[in-house]
Amino acid sequence: MDKEILEHGFSWNRRRFLSTMGMGIGSMALGSLLMPDLFSTGGMGDGLAPGIPHFAPKAKRVIYLFQNGAPSQQELFDYKPKLREMNGKEIPPSVRGTQRLTGMTADQSSFPLVGSFVDFKQYGHSRAWISDLLPYTAKIVDELCIIRSMYTEAINHDPALTFLQTGSQQGNRPSMGAWLSYGLGNENKNLPAFTVLLSRGVGNGQGVYSKLWSNGFLDSVHQGVQFSKGEDPVLYLRDQEGMNRKERRDMLDNIAALNEQSYEEFGDPEIATRIKQYEMAYRMQTAVPEVMDLSKEPDDIVKLYGPDCLVPGTFAANCLLARKLSESGVRFVQLYHQGWDQHGNLPFEIAKQAKDVDQASAALVMDLKQRGLLDETLVIWGGEFGRTSYTQGTLTKDNYGRDHHPRCFSIWMAGGGVKPGIVYGETDELGYNIIKDPVHVHDFQATVLNRLGLDHEKLIFKHLGRRYRLTDISGKVVKDIIS
């Protein structure tokens, strides 16, 4: 039998394999080990089988600190003294060009430039300019790869956010975490490969939706699992009152037997996936409460992340949970922190928002490093697009706002095989256009996959007669930022 399996390898189809091996749950589990895509509705095209990287990875896991609402780069990472010098003057037509504007500023009769209200200083060996709003981030600047030349195709929040997370503006596609779960599999059988944590800041909270952590057309086992701040971190996971573990085990075995019969009758691969999900949920009943318990964290860790790390649902608490989840083998931990959409009252709101995330973001990087985990964990910080160099609405002495700007924005990455202590890309002196080393969203996605040992052109899933991938039909690895 083993020799025959090895001879045929991945050329076997599901029906032949299952008819040869028998239809027991044990056989299905063995089949999923021998043929990771056995119960998949599609395939990886010309790439390797799911669960096997294309080449030696630099990183094993990703923690993505997504700043939902689009942080203003002019107030955080992209220092532009010329903006202050030209404060209140009209943006030159040669700079603005014919670029698309949102409906919120398209009808403005005037587009006065506005310099940042906050000062910047240079830090580290890289001498990177960092805003005074981010004193903790400034201390770890030599661990960061700051990209100032990101750009996207979308100008409104939902399509831009969806584009960064799924590679498409329209949705209904697998998210980055789902692609990594599909391409690399799970490291910890007791926890999902892809988890999601939500927090809310002080400003206008642009919504986040479950489509952002969807499995799309991939098997549903790759969908992100959202953890909440409540008593039950994962809904419907806890046993009902009066049910013990043996009764739960017996119930799952009976459900699995019924699902097995349904699979024999209908051959729907989602039935096999559902069996896996029930088993995962059973194991998570023990693993999740343990990993979500922050009460045992030592005082020095609480001090590092700040007191808010013990308040469930805060960004600081989610950063600490992200470290614990990643340390436990969760492949992709996605944080969404809402509140960065400052169309008005920007000086007041962004100062509070930055304070909300600065200490915990830096603490996460330092914590991973002191545990020897930073080299194998890629940490990403950034939003869906940038903000305009001109003001939205009325510019006053101490107040202003900034509209959406897809043509350039800043993010940072740390660990996981990216070069530390560098600044990549450059915008013009008014911070409106990229003048050096542009990085498209698909380039960014290709680079992230590359650090985990995946070729973005080979991580493919066949669906409805077409080969799909995270980077669609474009994208290139940004080789200058990888080590």
XYZ file of C-alpha atoms in Angstrom:
483
model
C 0.000 0.000 0.000
C 2.685 2.547 1.030
C 4.718 1.808 -2.094
C 1.670 2.284 -4.280
C 0.876 5.606 -2.613
C 4.417 6.837 -3.141
C 4.395 5.752 -6.778
C 1.185 7.589 -7.547
C 1.803 10.522 -5.184
C -0.351 13.546 -5.858
C -1.777 12.199 -9.114
C -4.413 10.268 -7.166
C -7.845 11.819 -6.913
C -9.944 11.859 -3.745
C -12.316 9.073 -4.766
C -9.522 6.624 -5.634
C -7.616 7.344 -2.439
C -10.645 7.019 -0.178
C -11.919 3.867 -1.875
C -8.496 2.260 -1.396
C -7.924 3.404 2.165
C -11.485 3.038 3.462
C -13.731 5.789 4.757
C -12.952 5.851 8.491
C -12.113 9.075 10.257
C -8.618 7.723 10.842
C -8.215 7.138 7.108
C -9.338 10.676 6.370
C -6.826 12.041 8.863
C -4.069 9.905 7.303
C -5.131 11.059 3.867
C -4.828 14.697 4.878
C -1.277 14.028 6.072
C -0.171 12.151 2.954
C -2.004 14.483 0.571
C -2.525 17.947 2.174
C -4.884 19.093 -0.611
C -6.887 15.848 -0.615
C -10.076 17.579 0.525
C -9.478 20.827 -1.328
C -11.837 21.977 -4.050
C -8.997 23.305 -6.179
C -5.262 23.014 -6.506
C -2.005 24.873 -6.475
C -1.489 24.762 -10.182
C 2.174 24.224 -10.977
C 3.372 24.990 -7.453
C 4.206 22.549 -4.679
C 1.616 20.910 -2.483
C 0.039 23.010 0.304
C 2.040 22.888 3.527
C 5.401 22.842 1.754
C 7.268 26.147 1.177
C 8.802 26.740 -2.241
C 12.196 27.559 -0.705
C 13.778 27.946 2.728
C 11.809 30.581 4.643
C 13.289 33.422 6.652
C 10.127 33.861 8.724
C 7.681 31.358 10.168
C 4.908 33.706 11.210
C 3.399 37.164 10.662
C 1.911 39.665 13.110
C 0.148 42.417 11.175
C -0.663 45.544 13.208
C -3.160 47.097 10.813
C -3.938 50.758 11.526
C -7.429 51.038 10.091
C -8.415 54.432 8.705
C -5.086 55.486 7.162
C -2.532 57.181 9.462
C -1.177 60.471 8.180
C 2.409 59.904 7.063
C 3.174 63.628 7.322
C 2.615 63.479 11.087
C 4.391 60.174 11.724
C 7.166 59.012 9.367
C 7.551 61.267 6.314
C 9.193 64.473 7.524
C 8.515 67.402 5.169
C 9.871 70.773 6.393
C 8.915 72.285 3.023
C 5.272 71.794 3.931
C 5.707 74.012 6.963
C 7.510 76.598 4.853
C 4.610 76.654 2.376
C 1.845 76.354 4.967
C -1.349 77.983 3.659
C -0.142 78.305 0.070
C -1.895 76.514 -2.781
C -0.485 73.182 -3.846
C 1.250 73.745 -7.228
C -0.689 72.319 -10.199
C 2.525 70.627 -11.340
C 2.545 68.612 -8.112
C -1.143 67.808 -7.920
C -1.460 67.030 -11.606
C -4.660 65.280 -12.685
C -4.757 62.789 -9.861
C -8.127 61.551 -8.706
C -9.674 63.225 -5.636
C -12.350 61.941 -3.306
C -15.841 63.415 -3.273
C -14.990 65.033 0.049
C -12.464 67.496 -1.422
C -13.099 67.446 -5.182
C -15.387 70.489 -4.900
C -13.035 72.572 -2.770
C -12.213 75.879 -4.401
C -8.840 75.976 -2.668
C -6.216 73.364 -1.745
C -3.877 75.004 0.783
C -0.841 73.024 1.865
C -0.556 72.302 5.574
C 2.640 71.523 7.439
C 2.656 69.103 10.320
C 1.917 70.525 13.756
C 4.400 68.085 15.304
C 8.204 68.096 15.267
C 10.481 65.305 14.056
C 13.929 64.123 15.131
C 16.492 61.695 13.729
C 17.179 58.438 15.544
C 19.407 55.396 15.400
C 22.196 54.466 13.043
C 19.819 54.940 10.122
C 19.182 58.567 11.202
C 15.534 58.026 10.298
C 13.165 60.921 10.957
C 10.482 59.929 13.481
C 7.667 62.088 14.810
C 7.596 63.265 18.398
C 4.221 61.502 18.575
C 6.062 58.152 18.530
C 8.744 58.253 21.264
C 8.672 54.482 21.874
C 8.863 53.672 18.179
C 11.841 56.024 17.930
C 13.716 53.832 20.417
C 13.463 50.759 18.170
C 14.152 52.513 14.877
C 17.242 50.368 14.238
C 14.994 47.297 14.206
C 12.670 48.792 11.596
C 12.532 48.829 7.835
C 10.493 51.953 7.112
C 8.939 52.115 3.647
C 7.897 55.652 2.673
C 6.905 54.859 -0.897
C 3.905 52.550 -0.630
C 1.054 53.227 -3.052
C -2.305 51.701 -3.858
C -5.011 51.803 -6.524
C -7.993 52.495 -4.251
C -9.015 55.888 -2.898
C -11.750 54.918 -0.427
C -11.411 52.906 2.763
C -13.305 49.716 2.071
C -11.768 48.893 -1.324
C -8.302 49.994 -0.155
C -8.471 47.910 3.005
C -9.824 44.933 1.059
C -7.086 45.368 -1.548
C -4.287 45.271 1.027
C -5.739 42.271 2.801
C -6.891 40.182 -0.177
C -5.146 41.541 -3.290
C -8.480 42.597 -4.796
C -10.717 45.613 -4.224
C -13.946 43.676 -4.762
C -13.765 41.195 -1.894
C -14.796 37.531 -1.858
C -11.135 36.579 -2.193
C -8.934 34.798 0.347
C -7.158 37.124 2.737
C -3.397 37.083 3.197
C -3.731 35.028 6.365
C -5.893 32.476 4.569
C -3.330 32.190 1.757
C -0.579 31.549 4.299
C -2.695 28.957 6.093
C -3.319 27.258 2.755
C 0.263 27.509 1.564
C 2.058 26.561 4.785
C -0.450 24.767 6.982
C -0.708 24.931 10.749
C 2.093 24.720 13.315
C -0.110 24.031 16.348
C -2.898 21.456 16.069
C -4.677 23.043 19.061
C -4.938 26.563 17.624
C -6.028 27.929 14.238
C -3.374 29.013 11.762
C -5.011 32.433 11.322
C -6.457 34.582 14.133
C -7.949 38.086 14.257
C -8.015 40.638 17.108
C -9.939 43.950 17.025
C -9.476 47.187 18.973
C -10.809 50.705 18.714
C -9.055 54.026 19.149
C -10.304 57.536 19.828
C -11.081 58.811 16.339
C -13.605 58.008 13.649
C -13.678 54.230 13.463
C -13.861 52.951 9.922
C -15.501 49.555 10.038
C -13.834 46.191 9.603
C -15.757 43.236 8.271
C -15.398 39.474 8.310
C -14.695 39.476 4.568
C -11.235 40.799 5.482
C -10.339 37.493 7.123
C -12.362 35.337 4.769
C -11.139 32.114 3.211
C -12.792 33.161 -0.077
C -12.767 30.205 -2.447
C -10.243 28.281 -0.314
C -11.504 25.583 2.040
C -13.185 27.119 5.078
C -10.570 25.646 7.422
C -8.325 28.537 6.278
C -10.711 31.280 7.429
C -9.462 33.602 10.167
C -10.830 32.972 13.652
C -11.830 36.164 15.449
C -11.019 36.354 19.162
C -13.165 38.738 21.183
C -12.489 40.595 24.432
C -15.444 39.049 26.237
C -15.707 36.129 28.623
C -15.828 33.778 25.645
C -12.894 34.701 23.331
C -14.294 32.425 20.611
C -18.082 32.277 20.482
C -19.828 28.931 20.945
C -16.593 27.201 21.918
C -17.451 26.527 25.569
C -19.359 23.382 26.556
C -22.953 23.900 27.589
C -23.744 23.782 31.287
C -23.997 20.201 32.468
C -21.887 18.730 29.654
C -18.549 17.149 30.536
C -15.573 16.445 28.274
C -16.482 12.801 27.709
C -19.987 13.746 26.615
C -18.553 16.358 24.256
C -16.143 13.783 22.840
C -18.960 11.262 22.306
C -21.098 13.917 20.623
C -18.307 14.895 18.236
C -17.642 11.260 17.353
C -21.320 10.759 16.515
C -21.421 13.948 14.435
C -18.264 12.860 12.635
C -19.869 9.501 11.825
C -22.905 11.255 10.354
C -20.675 13.609 8.369
C -18.718 10.622 7.133
C -21.916 9.070 5.796
C -22.814 12.350 4.095
C -19.383 12.508 2.481
C -19.814 8.953 1.136
C -23.142 9.978 -0.361
C -22.390 13.445 -1.715
C -18.583 13.740 -1.922
C -18.673 17.400 -0.833
C -15.126 18.325 0.332
C -16.561 20.879 2.767
C -17.934 17.978 4.805
C -14.391 16.723 5.388
C -13.364 20.282 6.250
C -16.172 20.511 8.779
C -14.933 17.365 10.517
C -11.519 19.038 10.870
C -13.138 22.205 12.253
C -15.102 20.338 14.913
C -11.931 18.589 16.020
C -10.049 21.890 16.106
C -12.815 23.486 18.189
C -12.611 20.609 20.679
C -8.872 21.048 21.101
C -9.216 24.842 21.296
C -11.402 24.506 24.387
C -8.259 23.838 26.384
C -5.697 25.846 24.383
C -7.590 29.144 23.973
C -8.256 29.960 27.653
C -4.606 29.290 28.418
C -3.209 31.510 25.683
C -5.754 34.281 26.379
C -4.880 34.442 30.075
C -2.668 37.491 30.658
C -2.823 37.396 34.448
C 0.366 35.363 34.705
C 2.501 37.785 32.693
C 5.424 39.056 34.823
C 5.613 42.666 35.963
C 8.436 43.538 33.571
C 6.306 42.492 30.580
C 3.307 44.482 31.830
C 5.584 47.499 32.267
C 6.992 46.993 28.769
C 3.578 46.999 27.070
C 2.003 49.493 29.462
C -0.881 49.111 31.950
C -3.498 48.915 29.198
C -2.148 45.487 28.247
C -4.207 44.047 31.116
C -7.423 45.677 29.849
C -9.165 43.247 27.458
C -9.854 44.608 23.980
C -7.230 47.362 24.018
C -4.524 47.574 21.387
C -1.886 46.923 24.051
C -3.667 43.782 25.256
C -4.008 42.564 21.679
C -0.291 43.129 21.024
C 0.560 41.003 24.040
C -1.932 38.351 22.912
C -0.398 38.480 19.439
C 2.974 37.629 20.926
C 1.486 34.716 22.888
C -0.416 33.411 19.866
C 2.602 33.691 17.604
C 4.810 32.091 20.235
C 2.297 29.226 20.366
C 2.632 28.642 16.625
C -0.240 30.640 15.120
C 0.888 31.324 11.571
C -0.795 34.713 10.985
C -2.048 37.046 13.719
C -4.033 39.981 12.339
C -4.763 43.035 14.499
C -7.110 45.799 13.352
C -6.975 49.068 15.299
C -9.660 51.530 14.264
C -9.645 55.312 14.561
C -7.103 56.786 12.124
C -9.512 58.557 9.742
C -8.733 62.193 10.550
C -10.525 64.314 7.940
C -10.796 67.064 10.540
C -9.491 67.836 14.027
C -6.338 65.942 13.064
C -3.872 67.454 15.608
C -6.005 66.446 18.569
C -7.122 63.032 17.318
C -3.851 61.741 15.874
C -1.957 62.622 19.053
C -4.324 60.446 21.081
C -4.346 57.708 18.473
C -0.546 57.569 18.304
C -0.318 57.392 22.098
C -2.770 54.499 21.970
C -0.465 52.321 19.835
C 3.105 53.600 20.173
C 4.276 51.875 23.350
C 2.637 48.511 22.635
C 3.855 48.369 19.026
C 7.437 48.966 20.104
C 7.037 46.601 23.052
C 5.950 43.785 20.761
C 9.132 44.116 18.693
C 11.334 44.270 21.795
C 9.515 41.375 23.454
C 9.920 39.159 20.403
C 13.599 40.074 20.175
C 14.372 39.297 23.819
C 12.692 35.894 23.387
C 14.716 35.112 20.276
C 11.564 35.157 18.130
C 11.974 38.338 16.089
C 14.116 36.727 13.391
C 11.356 34.219 12.669
C 8.411 36.619 13.079
C 7.590 39.333 10.552
C 5.890 42.310 12.217
C 4.059 44.807 9.969
C 2.621 48.210 10.962
C 0.577 50.448 8.644
C -2.766 51.430 7.126
C -4.556 51.226 3.791
C -3.357 54.486 2.146
C -1.946 57.906 3.024
C -3.274 61.438 3.563
C -3.132 64.543 1.414
C -0.526 67.276 1.812
C -3.271 69.881 1.512
C -5.971 70.438 4.090
C -9.500 69.193 3.877
C -11.909 71.939 4.854
C -10.837 75.118 6.603
C -7.228 75.563 7.674
C -6.841 77.427 10.965
C -3.860 78.245 13.115
C -4.224 75.161 15.298
C -6.537 72.802 13.423
C -6.859 71.052 10.076
C -7.683 67.722 8.446
C -6.317 65.605 5.618
C -8.187 63.667 2.941
C -7.403 60.207 1.498
C -4.299 59.925 -0.652
C -3.493 56.631 -2.397
C -0.390 57.904 -4.228
C 1.993 57.507 -1.281
C 2.010 56.347 2.305
C 4.353 54.884 4.917
C 4.518 51.549 6.726
C 7.168 49.736 8.738
C 8.261 46.116 8.976
C 10.517 44.397 11.501
C 12.129 40.975 11.906
C 11.308 38.031 9.677
C 14.107 38.478 7.164
C 13.754 42.182 6.342
C 16.725 44.502 6.703
C 16.695 46.388 10.003
C 17.538 50.048 10.394
C 16.789 51.207 6.856
C 14.481 53.703 5.176
C 13.284 52.725 1.725
C 11.650 54.933 -0.876
C 11.212 58.676 -1.086
C 8.467 61.195 -1.797
C 8.799 64.717 -3.171
C 9.459 67.688 -0.900
C 5.735 68.206 -0.364
C 5.021 64.547 0.334
C 2.538 64.217 -2.526
C 4.245 62.006 -5.134
C 6.788 59.194 -5.000
C 10.116 60.097 -6.584
C 12.164 57.002 -5.689
C 11.572 53.250 -5.268
C 7.773 52.934 -5.419
C 6.240 49.873 -3.720
C 2.841 48.761 -4.989
C 0.480 46.804 -2.727
C 1.126 43.653 -4.782
C 4.891 44.192 -4.407
C 4.411 44.358 -0.654
C 2.328 41.164 -0.656
C 4.866 39.351 -2.843
C 7.628 40.345 -0.419
C 5.712 39.129 2.634
C 5.094 35.752 0.992
C 8.737 35.571 -0.023
C 9.897 35.953 3.570
C 7.805 32.895 4.466
C 9.324 30.794 1.711
C 6.504 31.213 -0.805
C 6.781 32.301 -4.427
C 3.764 34.541 -5.028
C 3.591 33.378 -8.651
C 3.367 29.732 -7.559
C 0.984 30.064 -4.618
C -1.998 29.396 -6.852
C -5.513 28.036 -6.448
C -7.634 26.948 -9.378
C -11.206 28.201 -9.098
C -13.919 28.328 -11.762
C -11.405 27.657 -14.516
C -8.929 30.367 -13.517
C -5.689 30.334 -11.531
C -5.925 32.802 -8.655
C -3.193 34.167 -6.420
C -2.853 36.854 -3.746
C -0.979 39.201 -6.085
C -3.385 38.648 -9.007
C -1.270 39.083 -12.174
C 1.385 41.505 -10.910
C 3.761 42.135 -8.040
C 7.497 41.749 -7.574
C 9.602 41.055 -4.508
C 11.286 44.203 -3.162
C 14.749 42.679 -2.987
C 16.451 45.772 -1.583
C 14.681 45.416 1.767
C 15.195 41.687 2.372
C 18.171 40.107 4.099
